[in-house]
Amino acid sequence: MDQTVTMPTETVQRTWTIASWFVTAAAADHGALADSLAATGADAVALQSLREDDAGRIADRWGAAYAWELSFYPRSRLFPGSGIGLAVLSRHAIGDSVSVVTNNHSSAWSKHRRVAQFAVVQRADHSGYTIGHAIGAPDPESMGR
């Protein structure tokens, strides 16, 4: 990620609230989830195991921007919106988002593929964070066992 960082002349303490939520893609009540996220007052939310269109619906309901990264396709690319992945949502600006495969299953067709997402979120007060989160533990095979 190419990032430009501007350092203030003095250090100012900033408080951020970050939430993380595992979403069961097929069973989630996205309206209720968006309302719950709004109630947390979080600056950014990391969601795992959801489809991109669901991330978009949750973000729209919450009034937020989002960045989504593919983890794997459970069925086929022929089914639009079938990919499962990770998302970072925020009412603040979201910049670069990248994903990194964290195990030996590099094919997006493998349900055993694991990824981590890193997304930059910046508030109007010029404070920012790179939010990193992942889904699933790496499999023992990828850890040399």
PDB file of N, CA and C in Angstrom, residues 84-143:
ATOM      1  N   ILE A  84     -17.716 -14.948  -1.011  1.00  0.00           N
ATOM      2  CA  ILE A  84     -17.735 -14.637   0.418  1.00  0.00           C
ATOM      3  C   ILE A  84     -16.430 -13.909   0.739  1.00  0.00           C
ATOM      4  N   GLY A  85     -16.518 -12.885   1.568  1.00  0.00           N
ATOM      5  CA  GLY A  85     -15.308 -12.143   1.868  1.00  0.00           C
ATOM      6  C   GLY A  85     -15.377 -11.346   3.151  1.00  0.00           C
ATOM      7  N   LEU A  86     -14.514 -10.340   3.215  1.00  0.00           N
ATOM      8  CA  LEU A  86     -14.362  -9.478   4.379  1.00  0.00           C
ATOM      9  C   LEU A  86     -14.652  -8.041   3.964  1.00  0.00           C
ATOM     10  N   ALA A  87     -15.155  -7.244   4.902  1.00  0.00           N
ATOM     11  CA  ALA A  87     -15.436  -5.851   4.589  1.00  0.00           C
ATOM     12  C   ALA A  87     -15.066  -4.952   5.763  1.00  0.00           C
ATOM     13  N   VAL A  88     -14.639  -3.744   5.436  1.00  0.00           N
ATOM     14  CA  VAL A  88     -14.465  -2.676   6.419  1.00  0.00           C
ATOM     15  C   VAL A  88     -15.464  -1.602   6.042  1.00  0.00           C
ATOM     16  N   LEU A  89     -16.274  -1.190   7.009  1.00  0.00           N
ATOM     17  CA  LEU A  89     -17.270  -0.140   6.808  1.00  0.00           C
ATOM     18  C   LEU A  89     -16.942   1.025   7.723  1.00  0.00           C
ATOM     19  N   SER A  90     -17.210   2.240   7.245  1.00  0.00           N
ATOM     20  CA  SER A  90     -16.991   3.415   8.072  1.00  0.00           C
ATOM     21  C   SER A  90     -17.779   4.591   7.519  1.00  0.00           C
ATOM     22  N   ARG A  91     -18.203   5.479   8.408  1.00  0.00           N
ATOM     23  CA  ARG A  91     -18.813   6.738   7.982  1.00  0.00           C
ATOM     24  C   ARG A  91     -17.737   7.747   7.616  1.00  0.00           C
ATOM     25  N   HIS A  92     -16.476   7.373   7.834  1.00  0.00           N
ATOM     26  CA  HIS A  92     -15.335   8.206   7.466  1.00  0.00           C
ATOM     27  C   HIS A  92     -14.791   7.712   6.132  1.00  0.00           C
ATOM     28  N   ALA A  93     -13.793   8.398   5.611  1.00  0.00           N
ATOM     29  CA  ALA A  93     -13.203   8.037   4.322  1.00  0.00           C
ATOM     30  C   ALA A  93     -12.458   6.707   4.415  1.00  0.00           C
ATOM     31  N   ILE A  94     -12.675   5.867   3.411  1.00  0.00           N
ATOM     32  CA  ILE A  94     -11.943   4.608   3.307  1.00  0.00           C
ATOM     33  C   ILE A  94     -11.039   4.719   2.091  1.00  0.00           C
ATOM     34  N   GLY A  95      -9.755   4.507   2.327  1.00  0.00           N
ATOM     35  CA  GLY A  95      -8.775   4.565   1.246  1.00  0.00           C
ATOM     36  C   GLY A  95      -8.450   3.191   0.718  1.00  0.00           C
ATOM     37  N   ASP A  96      -7.170   2.917   0.588  1.00  0.00           N
ATOM     38  CA  ASP A  96      -6.704   1.645   0.038  1.00  0.00           C
ATOM     39  C   ASP A  96      -7.217   0.458   0.845  1.00  0.00           C
ATOM     40  N   SER A  97      -7.551  -0.601   0.134  1.00  0.00           N
ATOM     41  CA  SER A  97      -7.919  -1.876   0.753  1.00  0.00           C
ATOM     42  C   SER A  97      -7.222  -2.969  -0.038  1.00  0.00           C
ATOM     43  N   VAL A  98      -6.577  -3.879   0.674  1.00  0.00           N
ATOM     44  CA  VAL A  98      -5.912  -5.012   0.029  1.00  0.00           C
ATOM     45  C   VAL A  98      -6.201  -6.265   0.841  1.00  0.00           C
ATOM     46  N   SER A  99      -6.053  -7.408   0.178  1.00  0.00           N
ATOM     47  CA  SER A  99      -6.168  -8.677   0.896  1.00  0.00           C
ATOM     48  C   SER A  99      -4.912  -9.495   0.658  1.00  0.00           C
ATOM     49  N   VAL A 100      -4.616 -10.350   1.627  1.00  0.00           N
ATOM     50  CA  VAL A 100      -3.451 -11.215   1.578  1.00  0.00           C
ATOM     51  C   VAL A 100      -3.915 -12.628   1.912  1.00  0.00           C
ATOM     52  N   VAL A 101      -3.553 -13.595   1.087  1.00  0.00           N
ATOM     53  CA  VAL A 101      -3.872 -14.994   1.370  1.00  0.00           C
ATOM     54  C   VAL A 101      -2.962 -15.459   2.503  1.00  0.00           C
ATOM     55  N   THR A 102      -3.562 -16.052   3.532  1.00  0.00           N
ATOM     56  CA  THR A 102      -2.794 -16.419   4.728  1.00  0.00           C
ATOM     57  C   THR A 102      -2.524 -17.917   4.859  1.00  0.00           C
ATOM     58  N   ASN A 103      -2.847 -18.698   3.831  1.00  0.00           N
ATOM     59  CA  ASN A 103      -2.522 -20.125   3.873  1.00  0.00           C
ATOM     60  C   ASN A 103      -2.160 -20.610   2.473  1.00  0.00           C
ATOM     61  N   ASN A 104      -1.964 -21.910   2.311  1.00  0.00           N
ATOM     62  CA  ASN A 104      -1.513 -22.460   1.030  1.00  0.00           C
ATOM     63  C   ASN A 104      -2.624 -22.634   0.007  1.00  0.00           C
ATOM     64  N   HIS A 105      -3.851 -22.338   0.364  1.00  0.00           N
ATOM     65  CA  HIS A 105      -4.975 -22.483  -0.570  1.00  0.00           C
ATOM     66  C   HIS A 105      -5.172 -21.160  -1.306  1.00  0.00           C
ATOM     67  N   SER A 106      -4.403 -20.936  -2.366  1.00  0.00           N
ATOM     68  CA  SER A 106      -4.447 -19.653  -3.050  1.00  0.00           C
ATOM     69  C   SER A 106      -5.611 -19.530  -4.027  1.00  0.00           C
ATOM     70  N   SER A 107      -6.219 -20.646  -4.409  1.00  0.00           N
ATOM     71  CA  SER A 107      -7.321 -20.594  -5.361  1.00  0.00           C
ATOM     72  C   SER A 107      -8.582 -20.052  -4.704  1.00  0.00           C
ATOM     73  N   ALA A 108      -9.199 -19.077  -5.350  1.00  0.00           N
ATOM     74  CA  ALA A 108     -10.448 -18.518  -4.841  1.00  0.00           C
ATOM     75  C   ALA A 108     -11.586 -19.528  -4.896  1.00  0.00           C
ATOM     76  N   TRP A 109     -11.356 -20.675  -5.533  1.00  0.00           N
ATOM     77  CA  TRP A 109     -12.369 -21.722  -5.605  1.00  0.00           C
ATOM     78  C   TRP A 109     -12.342 -22.624  -4.384  1.00  0.00           C
ATOM     79  N   SER A 110     -11.325 -22.497  -3.539  1.00  0.00           N
ATOM     80  CA  SER A 110     -11.197 -23.367  -2.370  1.00  0.00           C
ATOM     81  C   SER A 110     -11.863 -22.741  -1.146  1.00  0.00           C
ATOM     82  N   LYS A 111     -12.787 -23.484  -0.528  1.00  0.00           N
ATOM     83  CA  LYS A 111     -13.434 -22.985   0.691  1.00  0.00           C
ATOM     84  C   LYS A 111     -12.448 -22.953   1.855  1.00  0.00           C
ATOM     85  N   HIS A 112     -11.271 -23.534   1.674  1.00  0.00           N
ATOM     86  CA  HIS A 112     -10.242 -23.546   2.715  1.00  0.00           C
ATOM     87  C   HIS A 112      -9.305 -22.336   2.608  1.00  0.00           C
ATOM     88  N   ARG A 113      -9.485 -21.535   1.561  1.00  0.00           N
ATOM     89  CA  ARG A 113      -8.657 -20.339   1.376  1.00  0.00           C
ATOM     90  C   ARG A 113      -8.939 -19.354   2.503  1.00  0.00           C
ATOM     91  N   ARG A 114      -7.905 -18.793   3.070  1.00  0.00           N
ATOM     92  CA  ARG A 114      -8.046 -17.814   4.156  1.00  0.00           C
ATOM     93  C   ARG A 114      -7.351 -16.527   3.748  1.00  0.00           C
ATOM     94  N   VAL A 115      -8.003 -15.402   4.022  1.00  0.00           N
ATOM     95  CA  VAL A 115      -7.415 -14.108   3.688  1.00  0.00           C
ATOM     96  C   VAL A 115      -7.491 -13.161   4.874  1.00  0.00           C
ATOM     97  N   ALA A 116      -6.632 -12.170   4.836  1.00  0.00           N
ATOM     98  CA  ALA A 116      -6.683 -11.044   5.765  1.00  0.00           C
ATOM     99  C   ALA A 116      -6.904  -9.799   4.924  1.00  0.00           C
ATOM    100  N   GLN A 117      -7.684  -8.870   5.435  1.00  0.00           N
ATOM    101  CA  GLN A 117      -7.943  -7.607   4.748  1.00  0.00           C
ATOM    102  C   GLN A 117      -7.315  -6.477   5.545  1.00  0.00           C
ATOM    103  N   PHE A 118      -6.746  -5.519   4.834  1.00  0.00           N
ATOM    104  CA  PHE A 118      -6.190  -4.319   5.437  1.00  0.00           C
ATOM    105  C   PHE A 118      -6.763  -3.124   4.694  1.00  0.00           C
ATOM    106  N   ALA A 119      -7.461  -2.237   5.412  1.00  0.00           N
ATOM    107  CA  ALA A 119      -8.079  -1.074   4.786  1.00  0.00           C
ATOM    108  C   ALA A 119      -7.761   0.170   5.608  1.00  0.00           C
ATOM    109  N   VAL A 120      -7.458   1.254   4.917  1.00  0.00           N
ATOM    110  CA  VAL A 120      -7.126   2.521   5.562  1.00  0.00           C
ATOM    111  C   VAL A 120      -8.408   3.327   5.760  1.00  0.00           C
ATOM    112  N   VAL A 121      -8.618   3.789   7.003  1.00  0.00           N
ATOM    113  CA  VAL A 121      -9.764   4.638   7.329  1.00  0.00           C
ATOM    114  C   VAL A 121      -9.213   5.944   7.894  1.00  0.00           C
ATOM    115  N   GLN A 122      -9.723   7.084   7.398  1.00  0.00           N
ATOM    116  CA  GLN A 122      -9.247   8.377   7.878  1.00  0.00           C
ATOM    117  C   GLN A 122     -10.429   9.269   8.223  1.00  0.00           C
ATOM    118  N   ARG A 123     -10.360   9.868   9.420  1.00  0.00           N
ATOM    119  CA  ARG A 123     -11.404  10.786   9.874  1.00  0.00           C
ATOM    120  C   ARG A 123     -11.070  12.207   9.440  1.00  0.00           C
ATOM    121  N   ALA A 124     -12.063  13.082   9.553  1.00  0.00           N
ATOM    122  CA  ALA A 124     -11.888  14.491   9.205  1.00  0.00           C
ATOM    123  C   ALA A 124     -10.875  15.188  10.107  1.00  0.00           C
ATOM    124  N   ASP A 125     -10.616  14.637  11.314  1.00  0.00           N
ATOM    125  CA  ASP A 125      -9.623  15.246  12.218  1.00  0.00           C
ATOM    126  C   ASP A 125      -8.199  14.853  11.830  1.00  0.00           C
ATOM    127  N   HIS A 126      -8.038  14.228  10.660  1.00  0.00           N
ATOM    128  CA  HIS A 126      -6.749  13.812  10.101  1.00  0.00           C
ATOM    129  C   HIS A 126      -6.103  12.643  10.833  1.00  0.00           C
ATOM    130  N   SER A 127      -6.840  11.992  11.710  1.00  0.00           N
ATOM    131  CA  SER A 127      -6.324  10.765  12.298  1.00  0.00           C
ATOM    132  C   SER A 127      -6.773   9.613  11.404  1.00  0.00           C
ATOM    133  N   GLY A 128      -5.980   8.578  11.376  1.00  0.00           N
ATOM    134  CA  GLY A 128      -6.324   7.447  10.536  1.00  0.00           C
ATOM    135  C   GLY A 128      -5.714   6.170  11.049  1.00  0.00           C
ATOM    136  N   TYR A 129      -6.315   5.083  10.634  1.00  0.00           N
ATOM    137  CA  TYR A 129      -5.834   3.761  11.010  1.00  0.00           C
ATOM    138  C   TYR A 129      -5.907   2.842   9.812  1.00  0.00           C
ATOM    139  N   THR A 130      -5.036   1.864   9.811  1.00  0.00           N
ATOM    140  CA  THR A 130      -5.193   0.740   8.907  1.00  0.00           C
ATOM    141  C   THR A 130      -5.847  -0.357   9.722  1.00  0.00           C
ATOM    142  N   ILE A 131      -7.044  -0.736   9.314  1.00  0.00           N
ATOM    143  CA  ILE A 131      -7.797  -1.775   9.998  1.00  0.00           C
ATOM    144  C   ILE A 131      -7.409  -3.104   9.354  1.00  0.00           C
ATOM    145  N   GLY A 132      -6.961  -4.035  10.160  1.00  0.00           N
ATOM    146  CA  GLY A 132      -6.611  -5.361   9.657  1.00  0.00           C
ATOM    147  C   GLY A 132      -7.447  -6.416  10.353  1.00  0.00           C
ATOM    148  N   HIS A 133      -7.984  -7.341   9.577  1.00  0.00           N
ATOM    149  CA  HIS A 133      -8.744  -8.443  10.167  1.00  0.00           C
ATOM    150  C   HIS A 133      -8.711  -9.629   9.220  1.00  0.00           C
ATOM    151  N   ALA A 134      -9.032 -10.791   9.754  1.00  0.00           N
ATOM    152  CA  ALA A 134      -8.957 -12.017   8.972  1.00  0.00           C
ATOM    153  C   ALA A 134     -10.096 -12.936   9.357  1.00  0.00           C
ATOM    154  N   ILE A 135     -10.322 -13.930   8.519  1.00  0.00           N
ATOM    155  CA  ILE A 135     -11.318 -14.938   8.838  1.00  0.00           C
ATOM    156  C   ILE A 135     -10.649 -16.306   8.833  1.00  0.00           C
ATOM    157  N   GLY A 136     -10.922 -17.056   9.875  1.00  0.00           N
ATOM    158  CA  GLY A 136     -10.422 -18.419   9.961  1.00  0.00           C
ATOM    159  C   GLY A 136      -8.957 -18.520  10.289  1.00  0.00           C
ATOM    160  N   ALA A 137      -8.628 -19.576  10.967  1.00  0.00           N
ATOM    161  CA  ALA A 137      -7.227 -19.849  11.275  1.00  0.00           C
ATOM    162  C   ALA A 137      -6.582 -20.511  10.066  1.00  0.00           C
ATOM    163  N   PRO A 138      -5.295 -20.286   9.881  1.00  0.00           N
ATOM    164  CA  PRO A 138      -4.625 -20.994   8.793  1.00  0.00           C
ATOM    165  C   PRO A 138      -4.709 -22.493   9.047  1.00  0.00           C
ATOM    166  N   ASP A 139      -4.745 -23.283   7.960  1.00  0.00           N
ATOM    167  CA  ASP A 139      -4.813 -24.713   8.171  1.00  0.00           C
ATOM    168  C   ASP A 139      -3.433 -25.250   8.580  1.00  0.00           C
ATOM    169  N   PRO A 140      -3.391 -26.382   9.301  1.00  0.00           N
ATOM    170  CA  PRO A 140      -2.108 -26.935   9.760  1.00  0.00           C
ATOM    171  C   PRO A 140      -1.121 -27.192   8.627  1.00  0.00           C
ATOM    172  N   GLU A 141      -1.636 -27.549   7.438  1.00  0.00           N
ATOM    173  CA  GLU A 141      -0.774 -27.823   6.293  1.00  0.00           C
ATOM    174  C   GLU A 141       0.065 -26.598   5.924  1.00  0.00           C
ATOM    175  N   SER A 142      -0.533 -25.417   6.002  1.00  0.00           N
ATOM    176  CA  SER A 142       0.184 -24.213   5.625  1.00  0.00           C
ATOM    177  C   SER A 142       1.155 -23.770   6.704  1.00  0.00           C
ATOM    178  N   MET A 143       1.049 -24.354   7.902  1.00  0.00           N
ATOM    179  CA  MET A 143       1.934 -23.987   8.992  1.00  0.00           C
ATOM    180  C   MET A 143       3.100 -24.980   9.116  1.00  0.00           C
TER     181      MET A 143
END
